[in-house]
XYZ file of C-alpha atoms in Angstrom:
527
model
C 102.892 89.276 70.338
C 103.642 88.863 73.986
C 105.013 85.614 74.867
C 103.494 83.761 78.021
C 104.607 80.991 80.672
C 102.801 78.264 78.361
C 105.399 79.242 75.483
C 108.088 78.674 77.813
C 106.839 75.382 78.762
C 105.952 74.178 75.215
C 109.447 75.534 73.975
C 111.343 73.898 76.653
C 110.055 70.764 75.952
C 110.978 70.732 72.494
C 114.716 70.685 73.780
C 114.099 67.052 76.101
C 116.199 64.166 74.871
C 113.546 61.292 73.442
C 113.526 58.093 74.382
C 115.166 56.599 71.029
C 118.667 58.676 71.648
C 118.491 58.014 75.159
C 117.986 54.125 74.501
C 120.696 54.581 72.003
C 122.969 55.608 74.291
C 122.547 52.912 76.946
C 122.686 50.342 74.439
C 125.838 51.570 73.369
C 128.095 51.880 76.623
C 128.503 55.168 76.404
C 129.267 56.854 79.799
C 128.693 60.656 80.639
C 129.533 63.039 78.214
C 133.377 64.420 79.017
C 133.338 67.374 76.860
C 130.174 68.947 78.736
C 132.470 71.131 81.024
C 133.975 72.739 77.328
C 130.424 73.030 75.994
C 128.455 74.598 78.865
C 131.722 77.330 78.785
C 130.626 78.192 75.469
C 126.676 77.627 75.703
C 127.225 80.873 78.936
C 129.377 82.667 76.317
C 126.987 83.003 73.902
C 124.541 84.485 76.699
C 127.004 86.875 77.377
C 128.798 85.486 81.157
C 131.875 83.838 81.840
C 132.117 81.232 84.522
C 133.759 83.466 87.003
C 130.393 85.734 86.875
C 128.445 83.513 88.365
C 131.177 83.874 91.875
C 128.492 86.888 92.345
C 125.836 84.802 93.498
C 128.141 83.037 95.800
C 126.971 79.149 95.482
C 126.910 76.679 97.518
C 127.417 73.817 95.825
C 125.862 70.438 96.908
C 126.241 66.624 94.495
C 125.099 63.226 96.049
C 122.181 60.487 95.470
C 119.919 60.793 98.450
C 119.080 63.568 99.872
C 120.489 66.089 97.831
C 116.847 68.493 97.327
C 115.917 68.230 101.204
C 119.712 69.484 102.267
C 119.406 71.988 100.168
C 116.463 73.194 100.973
C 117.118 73.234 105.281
C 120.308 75.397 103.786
C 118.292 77.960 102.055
C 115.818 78.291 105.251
C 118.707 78.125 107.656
C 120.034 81.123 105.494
C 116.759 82.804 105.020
C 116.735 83.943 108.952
C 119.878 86.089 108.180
C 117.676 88.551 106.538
C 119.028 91.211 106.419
C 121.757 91.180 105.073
C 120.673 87.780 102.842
C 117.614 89.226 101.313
C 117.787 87.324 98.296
C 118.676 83.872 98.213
C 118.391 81.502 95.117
C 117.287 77.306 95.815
C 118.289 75.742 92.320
C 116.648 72.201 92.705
C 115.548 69.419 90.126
C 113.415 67.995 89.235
C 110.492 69.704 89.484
C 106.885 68.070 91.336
C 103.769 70.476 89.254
C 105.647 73.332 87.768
C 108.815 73.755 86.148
C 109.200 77.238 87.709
C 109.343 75.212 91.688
C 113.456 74.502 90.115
C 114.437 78.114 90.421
C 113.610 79.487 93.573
C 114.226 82.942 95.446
C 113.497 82.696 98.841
C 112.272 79.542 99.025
C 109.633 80.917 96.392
C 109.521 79.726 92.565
C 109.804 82.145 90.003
C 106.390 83.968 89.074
C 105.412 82.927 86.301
C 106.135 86.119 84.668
C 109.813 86.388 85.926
C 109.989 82.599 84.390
C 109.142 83.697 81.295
C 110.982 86.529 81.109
C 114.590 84.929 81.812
C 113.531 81.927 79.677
C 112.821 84.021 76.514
C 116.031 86.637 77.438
C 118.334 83.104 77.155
C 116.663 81.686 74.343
C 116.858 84.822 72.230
C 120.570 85.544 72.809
C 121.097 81.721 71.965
C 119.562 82.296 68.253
C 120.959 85.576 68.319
C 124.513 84.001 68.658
C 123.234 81.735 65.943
C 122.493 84.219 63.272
C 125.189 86.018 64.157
C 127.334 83.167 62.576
C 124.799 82.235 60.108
C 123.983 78.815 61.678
C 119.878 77.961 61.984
C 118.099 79.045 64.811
C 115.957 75.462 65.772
C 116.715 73.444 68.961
C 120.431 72.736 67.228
C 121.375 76.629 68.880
C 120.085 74.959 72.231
C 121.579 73.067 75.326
C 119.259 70.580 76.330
C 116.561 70.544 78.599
C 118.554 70.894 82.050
C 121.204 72.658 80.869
C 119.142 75.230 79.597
C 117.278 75.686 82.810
C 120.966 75.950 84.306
C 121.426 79.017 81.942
C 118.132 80.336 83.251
C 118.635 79.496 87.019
C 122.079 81.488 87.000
C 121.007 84.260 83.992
C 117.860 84.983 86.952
C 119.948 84.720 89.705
C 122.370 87.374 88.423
C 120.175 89.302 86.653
C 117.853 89.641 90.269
C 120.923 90.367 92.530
C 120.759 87.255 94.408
C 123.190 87.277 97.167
C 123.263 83.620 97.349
C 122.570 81.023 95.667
C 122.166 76.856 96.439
C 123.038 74.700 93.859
C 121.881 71.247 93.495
C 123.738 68.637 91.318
C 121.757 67.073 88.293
C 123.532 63.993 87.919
C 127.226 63.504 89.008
C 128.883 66.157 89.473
C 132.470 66.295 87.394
C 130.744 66.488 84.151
C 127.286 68.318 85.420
C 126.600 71.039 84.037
C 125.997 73.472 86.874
C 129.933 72.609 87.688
C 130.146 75.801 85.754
C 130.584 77.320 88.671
C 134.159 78.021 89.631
C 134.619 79.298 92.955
C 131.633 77.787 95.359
C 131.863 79.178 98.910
C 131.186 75.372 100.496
C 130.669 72.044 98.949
C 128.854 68.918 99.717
C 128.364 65.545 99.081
C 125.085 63.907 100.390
C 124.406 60.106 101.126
C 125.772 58.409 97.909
C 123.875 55.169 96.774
C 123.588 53.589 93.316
C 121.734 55.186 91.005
C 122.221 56.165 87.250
C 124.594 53.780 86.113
C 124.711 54.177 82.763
C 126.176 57.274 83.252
C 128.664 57.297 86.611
C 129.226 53.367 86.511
C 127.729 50.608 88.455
C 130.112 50.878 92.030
C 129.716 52.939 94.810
C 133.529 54.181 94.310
C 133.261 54.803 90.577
C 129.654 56.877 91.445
C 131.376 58.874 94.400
C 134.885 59.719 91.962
C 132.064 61.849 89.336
C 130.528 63.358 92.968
C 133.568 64.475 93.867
C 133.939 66.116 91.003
C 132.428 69.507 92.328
C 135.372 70.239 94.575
C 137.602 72.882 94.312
C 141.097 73.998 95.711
C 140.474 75.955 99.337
C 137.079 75.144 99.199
C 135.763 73.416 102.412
C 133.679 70.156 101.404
C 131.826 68.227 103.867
C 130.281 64.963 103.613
C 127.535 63.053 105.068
C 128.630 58.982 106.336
C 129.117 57.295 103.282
C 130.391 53.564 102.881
C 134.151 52.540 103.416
C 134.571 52.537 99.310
C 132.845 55.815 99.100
C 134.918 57.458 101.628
C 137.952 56.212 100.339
C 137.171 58.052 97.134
C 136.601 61.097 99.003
C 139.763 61.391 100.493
C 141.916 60.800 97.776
C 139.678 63.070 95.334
C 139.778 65.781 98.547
C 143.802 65.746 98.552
C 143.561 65.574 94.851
C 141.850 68.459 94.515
C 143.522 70.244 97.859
C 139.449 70.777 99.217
C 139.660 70.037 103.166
C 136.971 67.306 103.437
C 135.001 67.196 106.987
C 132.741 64.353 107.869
C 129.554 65.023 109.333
C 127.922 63.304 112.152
C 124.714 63.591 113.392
C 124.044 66.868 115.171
C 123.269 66.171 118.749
C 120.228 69.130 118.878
C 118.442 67.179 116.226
C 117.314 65.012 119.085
C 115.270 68.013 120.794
C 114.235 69.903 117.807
C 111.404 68.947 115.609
C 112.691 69.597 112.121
C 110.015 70.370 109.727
C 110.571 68.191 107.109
C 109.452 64.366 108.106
C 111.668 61.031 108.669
C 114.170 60.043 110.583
C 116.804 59.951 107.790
C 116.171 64.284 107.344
C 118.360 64.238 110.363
C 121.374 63.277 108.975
C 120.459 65.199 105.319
C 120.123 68.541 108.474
C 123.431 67.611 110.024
C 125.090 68.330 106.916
C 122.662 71.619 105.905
C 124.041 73.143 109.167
C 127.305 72.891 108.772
C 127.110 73.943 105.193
C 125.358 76.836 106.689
C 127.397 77.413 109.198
C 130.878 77.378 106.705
C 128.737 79.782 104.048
C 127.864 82.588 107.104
C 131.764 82.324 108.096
C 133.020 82.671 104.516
C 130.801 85.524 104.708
C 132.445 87.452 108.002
C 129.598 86.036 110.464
C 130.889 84.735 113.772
C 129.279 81.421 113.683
C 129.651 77.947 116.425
C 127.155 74.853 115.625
C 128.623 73.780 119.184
C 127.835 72.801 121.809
C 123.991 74.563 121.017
C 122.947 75.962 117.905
C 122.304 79.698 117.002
C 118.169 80.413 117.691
C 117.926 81.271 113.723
C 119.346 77.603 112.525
C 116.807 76.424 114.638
C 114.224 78.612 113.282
C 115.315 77.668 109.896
C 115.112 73.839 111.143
C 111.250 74.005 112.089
C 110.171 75.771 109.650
C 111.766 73.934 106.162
C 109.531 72.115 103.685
C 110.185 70.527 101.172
C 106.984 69.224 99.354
C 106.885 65.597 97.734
C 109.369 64.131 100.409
C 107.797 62.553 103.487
C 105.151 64.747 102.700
C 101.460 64.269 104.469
C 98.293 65.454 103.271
C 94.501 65.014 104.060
C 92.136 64.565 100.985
C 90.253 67.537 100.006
C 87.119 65.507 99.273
C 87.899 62.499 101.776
C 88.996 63.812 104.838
C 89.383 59.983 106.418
C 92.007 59.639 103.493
C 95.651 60.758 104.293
C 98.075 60.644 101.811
C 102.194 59.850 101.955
C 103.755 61.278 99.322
C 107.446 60.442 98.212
C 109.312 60.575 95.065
C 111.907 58.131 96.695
C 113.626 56.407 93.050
C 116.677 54.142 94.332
C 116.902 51.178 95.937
C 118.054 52.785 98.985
C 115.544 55.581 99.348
C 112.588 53.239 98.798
C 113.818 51.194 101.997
C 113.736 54.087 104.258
C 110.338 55.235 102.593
C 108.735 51.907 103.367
C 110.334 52.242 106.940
C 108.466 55.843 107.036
C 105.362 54.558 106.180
C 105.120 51.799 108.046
C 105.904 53.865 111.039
C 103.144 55.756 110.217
C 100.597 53.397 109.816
C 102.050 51.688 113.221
C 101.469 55.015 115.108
C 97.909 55.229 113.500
C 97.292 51.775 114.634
C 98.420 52.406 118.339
C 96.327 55.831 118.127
C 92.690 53.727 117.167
C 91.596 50.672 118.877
C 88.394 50.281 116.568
C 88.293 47.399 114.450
C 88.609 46.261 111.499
C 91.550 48.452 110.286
C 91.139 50.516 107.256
C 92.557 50.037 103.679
C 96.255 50.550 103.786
C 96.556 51.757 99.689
C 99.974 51.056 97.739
C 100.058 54.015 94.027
C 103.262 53.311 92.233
C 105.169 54.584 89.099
C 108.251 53.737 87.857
C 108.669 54.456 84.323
C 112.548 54.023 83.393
C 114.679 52.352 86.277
C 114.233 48.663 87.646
C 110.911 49.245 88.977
C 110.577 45.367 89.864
C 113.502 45.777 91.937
C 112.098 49.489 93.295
C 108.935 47.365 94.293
C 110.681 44.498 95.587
C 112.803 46.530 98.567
C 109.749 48.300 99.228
C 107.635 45.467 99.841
C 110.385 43.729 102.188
C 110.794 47.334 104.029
C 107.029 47.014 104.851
C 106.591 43.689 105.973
C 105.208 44.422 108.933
C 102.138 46.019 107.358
C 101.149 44.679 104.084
C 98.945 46.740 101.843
C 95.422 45.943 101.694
C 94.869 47.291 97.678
C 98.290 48.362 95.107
C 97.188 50.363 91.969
C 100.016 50.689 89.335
C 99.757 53.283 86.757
C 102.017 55.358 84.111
C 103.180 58.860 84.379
C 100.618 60.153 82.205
C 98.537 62.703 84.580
C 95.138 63.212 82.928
C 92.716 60.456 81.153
C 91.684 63.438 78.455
C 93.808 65.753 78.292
C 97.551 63.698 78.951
C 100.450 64.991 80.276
C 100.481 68.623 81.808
C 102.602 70.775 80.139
C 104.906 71.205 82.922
C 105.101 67.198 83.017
C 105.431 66.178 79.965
C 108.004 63.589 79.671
C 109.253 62.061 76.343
C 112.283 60.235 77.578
C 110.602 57.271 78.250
C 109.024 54.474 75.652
C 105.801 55.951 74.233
C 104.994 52.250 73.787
C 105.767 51.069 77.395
C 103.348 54.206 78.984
C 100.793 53.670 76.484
C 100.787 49.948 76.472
C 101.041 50.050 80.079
C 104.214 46.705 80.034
C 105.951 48.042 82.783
C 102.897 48.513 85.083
C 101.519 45.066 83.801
C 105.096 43.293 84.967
C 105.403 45.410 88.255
C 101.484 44.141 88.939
C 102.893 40.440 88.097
C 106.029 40.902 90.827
C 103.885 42.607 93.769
C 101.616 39.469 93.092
C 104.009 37.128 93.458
C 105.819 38.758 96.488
C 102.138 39.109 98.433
C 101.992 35.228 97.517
C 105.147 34.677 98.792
C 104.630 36.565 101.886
C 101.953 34.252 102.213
C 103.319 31.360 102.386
C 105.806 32.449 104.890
C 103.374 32.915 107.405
C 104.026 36.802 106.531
C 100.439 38.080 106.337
C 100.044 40.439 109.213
C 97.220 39.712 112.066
C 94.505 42.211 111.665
C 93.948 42.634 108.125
C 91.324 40.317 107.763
C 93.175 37.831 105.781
C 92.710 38.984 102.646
C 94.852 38.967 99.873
C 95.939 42.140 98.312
C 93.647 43.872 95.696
C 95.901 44.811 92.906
C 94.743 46.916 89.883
C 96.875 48.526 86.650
C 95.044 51.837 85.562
C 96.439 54.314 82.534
C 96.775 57.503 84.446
C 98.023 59.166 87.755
C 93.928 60.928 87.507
C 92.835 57.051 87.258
C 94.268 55.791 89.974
C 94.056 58.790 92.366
C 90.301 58.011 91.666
C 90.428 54.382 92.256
C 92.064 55.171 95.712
C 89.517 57.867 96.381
C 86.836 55.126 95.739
C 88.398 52.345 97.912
C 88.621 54.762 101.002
C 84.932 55.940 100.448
C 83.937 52.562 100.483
C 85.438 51.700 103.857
C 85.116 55.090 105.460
C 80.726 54.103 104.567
C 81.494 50.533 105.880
C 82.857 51.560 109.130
C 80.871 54.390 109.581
C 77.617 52.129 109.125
C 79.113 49.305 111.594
C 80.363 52.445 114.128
C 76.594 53.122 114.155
C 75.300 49.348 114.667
C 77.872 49.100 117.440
C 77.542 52.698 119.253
C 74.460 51.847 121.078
C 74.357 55.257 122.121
C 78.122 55.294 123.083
C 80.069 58.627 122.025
C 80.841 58.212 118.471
C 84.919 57.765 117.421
C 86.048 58.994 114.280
C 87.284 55.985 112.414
C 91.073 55.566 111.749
C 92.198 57.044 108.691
C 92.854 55.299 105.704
C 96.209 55.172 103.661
C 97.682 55.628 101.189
C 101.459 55.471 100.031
C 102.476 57.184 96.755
C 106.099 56.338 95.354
C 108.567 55.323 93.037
C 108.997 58.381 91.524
C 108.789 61.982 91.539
C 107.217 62.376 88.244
C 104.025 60.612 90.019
C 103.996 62.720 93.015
C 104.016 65.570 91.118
C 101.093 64.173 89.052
C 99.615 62.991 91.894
C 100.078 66.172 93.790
C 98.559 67.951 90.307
C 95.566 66.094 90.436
C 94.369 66.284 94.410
C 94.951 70.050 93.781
C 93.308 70.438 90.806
C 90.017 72.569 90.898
C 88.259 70.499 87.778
C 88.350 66.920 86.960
C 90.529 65.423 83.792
C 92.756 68.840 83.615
C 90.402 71.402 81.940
C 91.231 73.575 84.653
C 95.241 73.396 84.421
């Protein structure tokens, strides 16, 4: 019986860590796992490579907090405009926004889904084969876990579809991650570090940046974007440690006359580093190559034209075409400041743009399952001071109201409990309340929204509350569209301002959120 892309799906999520072991873990102390280097050796073994085969692909190897997915990404478009001779180029990326295909890419494409499933079932079977071979049981025991697996599949693909080269994004760390399989990288990174996972790589920015640094190698070139004194300190040492010449990256002066395609002004400093990254890859390859004083005309083709969905990403409503959404799956304390900057810039520019009163809804939809999301919320709201949201709506990561969690999003490493009894978006409604009343009392409320106090509401689903935001915006797109007609008097008619909406906290709910507004038919019978 032919095997499809569903089986895939449903098989790799039997190999997801559950909440209980996870919990387990952070209640114990217990840091990253040291012997994973050892382990993913073997796990490649019994698939039949060694780590040297995966020099073939030559990667380019890239670890940090922020920014990590959007650097790679400018990297693999700067790249893709060397074509020929690059004509394949792999983007390995996590995690994934609708489909678990998006994290293995060939240019800049995900996998079909019949090239997923292919690769998929050629790894799994040679894992149970290797099991039977020595008699041992062929369940999810003869398995790496969830990304490690996909690791096996990102590099068996890669290999197996002669991909010239290949981008490599860090899952978490980088001295114990498993894609620091790889042995002999043509160019590493580190991206904007920030504290994040702490269970895992400690709670300091120094102790975080020593398991980054863990992905450099001897003669290897590794460049970095401006990190903080304790960070860079790290660096250095770890760079002479590991005799990798480290180069610090400032911002690239054509970044000021180029519009890069991928939105926010923070994307500059994630492209400073993809260029030179690009730059040392096309050298390493025998290109003649200067980033200086101008750039060559295909980095800046590659600049324009990058996306990256889910990341500063704007959309217009298929059904409500006064309703634009900002999507970002910003997670840490530091990326959720610079979101709320984004935003806010946004709805300042849409302000400036429209001189009709009163202003539309400005709509807050946030998810955070697993990390502090009071303190997620908290920056956020500071960051946006200067203009409050009008309505909040607070769900789980569960994307439909029948039919649950896509396959491609299920997620079982969070409390079944908390999502279905809905405590963390109960407590994260309690903390925007009190930080709106707050705000209040400061004298914070901004002129122009009419006074009122925020509408907050806590819904079950991502399909919930997308529909609870498409309801607030019809209401006020009707409202001003009735008083537009009252006041007109025969004046040309304006198109009223749009209304907005923010969606963050995690990329788990843009994804769902993203799965939803592009959905053909309501509650997921059409997924």
């Amino acid at each position: 019986m032919e095997r499809t892309y569903s089986d895939a799906v449903s098989a790799l999520n039997t190999l997801q860590s559950n909440f209980s072991v996870i919990d387990a873990i952070r209640k114990s102390g217990q840091m990253i796992n040291e012997n994973s280097m050892p382990e993913m050796i073997e796990w490649c073994r019994r698939i039949g490579y060694e780590r040297s085969d995966f020099d073939r692909f030559k990667p380019i190897h890239i670890a940090g907090t922020k920014g990590k997915g959007s650097t790679s990404a400018i990297v693999s478009y700067i790249l893709s405009q060397y074509n020929p001779p690059l004509r394949k180029i792999g983007l390995y990326t996590s995690p994934h926004l609708r489909f678990v295909r998006e994290r293995i890419q060939i240019n800049n494409q995900p996998l079909s889904e019949p090239l997923f499933t292919k690769y998929f079932f050629q790894v799994w079977d040679r894992l149970e084969d290797a099991a039977r071979s020595k008699s041992l049981p062929t369940d999810s025991t003869c398995k790496p876990v969830y990304f490690r697996f996909l690791t096996l599949v990102a590099f068996h693909a890669y290999l197996s579809e002669g991909v010239q080269t290949a981008i490599i994004e860090c899952g978490i760390g980088g001295e114990y991650d498993c894609t620091n399989i790889i042995l002999t990288p043509t160019v590493t990174a580190i991206t904007t570090l920030g504290i994040d996972h702490t269970n895992m790589l400690g709670k300091t920015i120094d102790k975080i940046a020593w398991h980054k640094t863990g992905i450099m190698k001897p003669s290897v070139p590794c460049y970095t974007a401006p990190q903080p004194p304790p960070a860079i300190e790290v660096l250095h040492s770890r760079a002479q440690e590991k005799s990798s010449p480290l180069h610090l990256v400032d911002r690239h002066p054509a970044l000021e006359t180029i519009t890069l395609g991928l939105a926010g002004d923070f994307q500059k400093t994630n492209a400073s580093l993809a260029i030179q990254l690009a730059a040392s890859h096309l050298r390493t390859l025998g290109h003649d190559i200067s980033t200086t004083p101008s750039l060559p005309p295909e980095f800046i083709t590659g600049l324009r034209s990058v996306r990256w969905p889910g990341r500063c990403d704007t959309r217009t409503d298929s059904i409500n075409k006064n309703l634009t959404w900002h999507l970002d799956g910003a997670h840490t304390l530091e990326s959720m400041e610079l979101v709320g900057k984004w935003f806010s810039d946004r709805v300042l520019a849409s302000a400036s743009a429209s001189a009709s009163p009163p202003p539309p809804p400005r709509i807050l939809l946030f998810n955070q399952q697993r990390r502090d999301a009071s303190a997620l919320a908290r920056t956020l709201h500071s960051s946006v001071s200067l203009s409050p949201f009008t309505h909040a709506v607070f769900c789980s990561n569960l994307t439909y109201l029948s039919a649950g969690y896509k396959p491609d999003l299920v997620s079982i490493n969070a409390s079944s409990d908390e999502v279905r009894q809905l405590s963390v978006q109960r407590e994260l409604a309690e903390t925007w309340a009190r930080l709106e009343s707050e705000s209040e009392k400061r004298g914070g409320t901004e002129a122009g929204d009419g006074g009122k106090r925020c509408e907050i509401k806590v819904v079950g689903t991502i399909e919930e509350a997308v529909r609870w935001v498409r309801n607030v915006a019809g209401e006020s797109t009707t409202a001003t569209a009735a008083a537009a007609d009252v006041d007109a008097r025969g004046k040309e008619h304006q198109q009223p301002p749009p209304v907005m909406v923010l969606a963050t906290g995690s990329v788990h709910l843009v994804g769902g959120v993203l799965e939803v507004l592009e959905s053909e038919t309501p509650s997921g019978a059409g997924q």
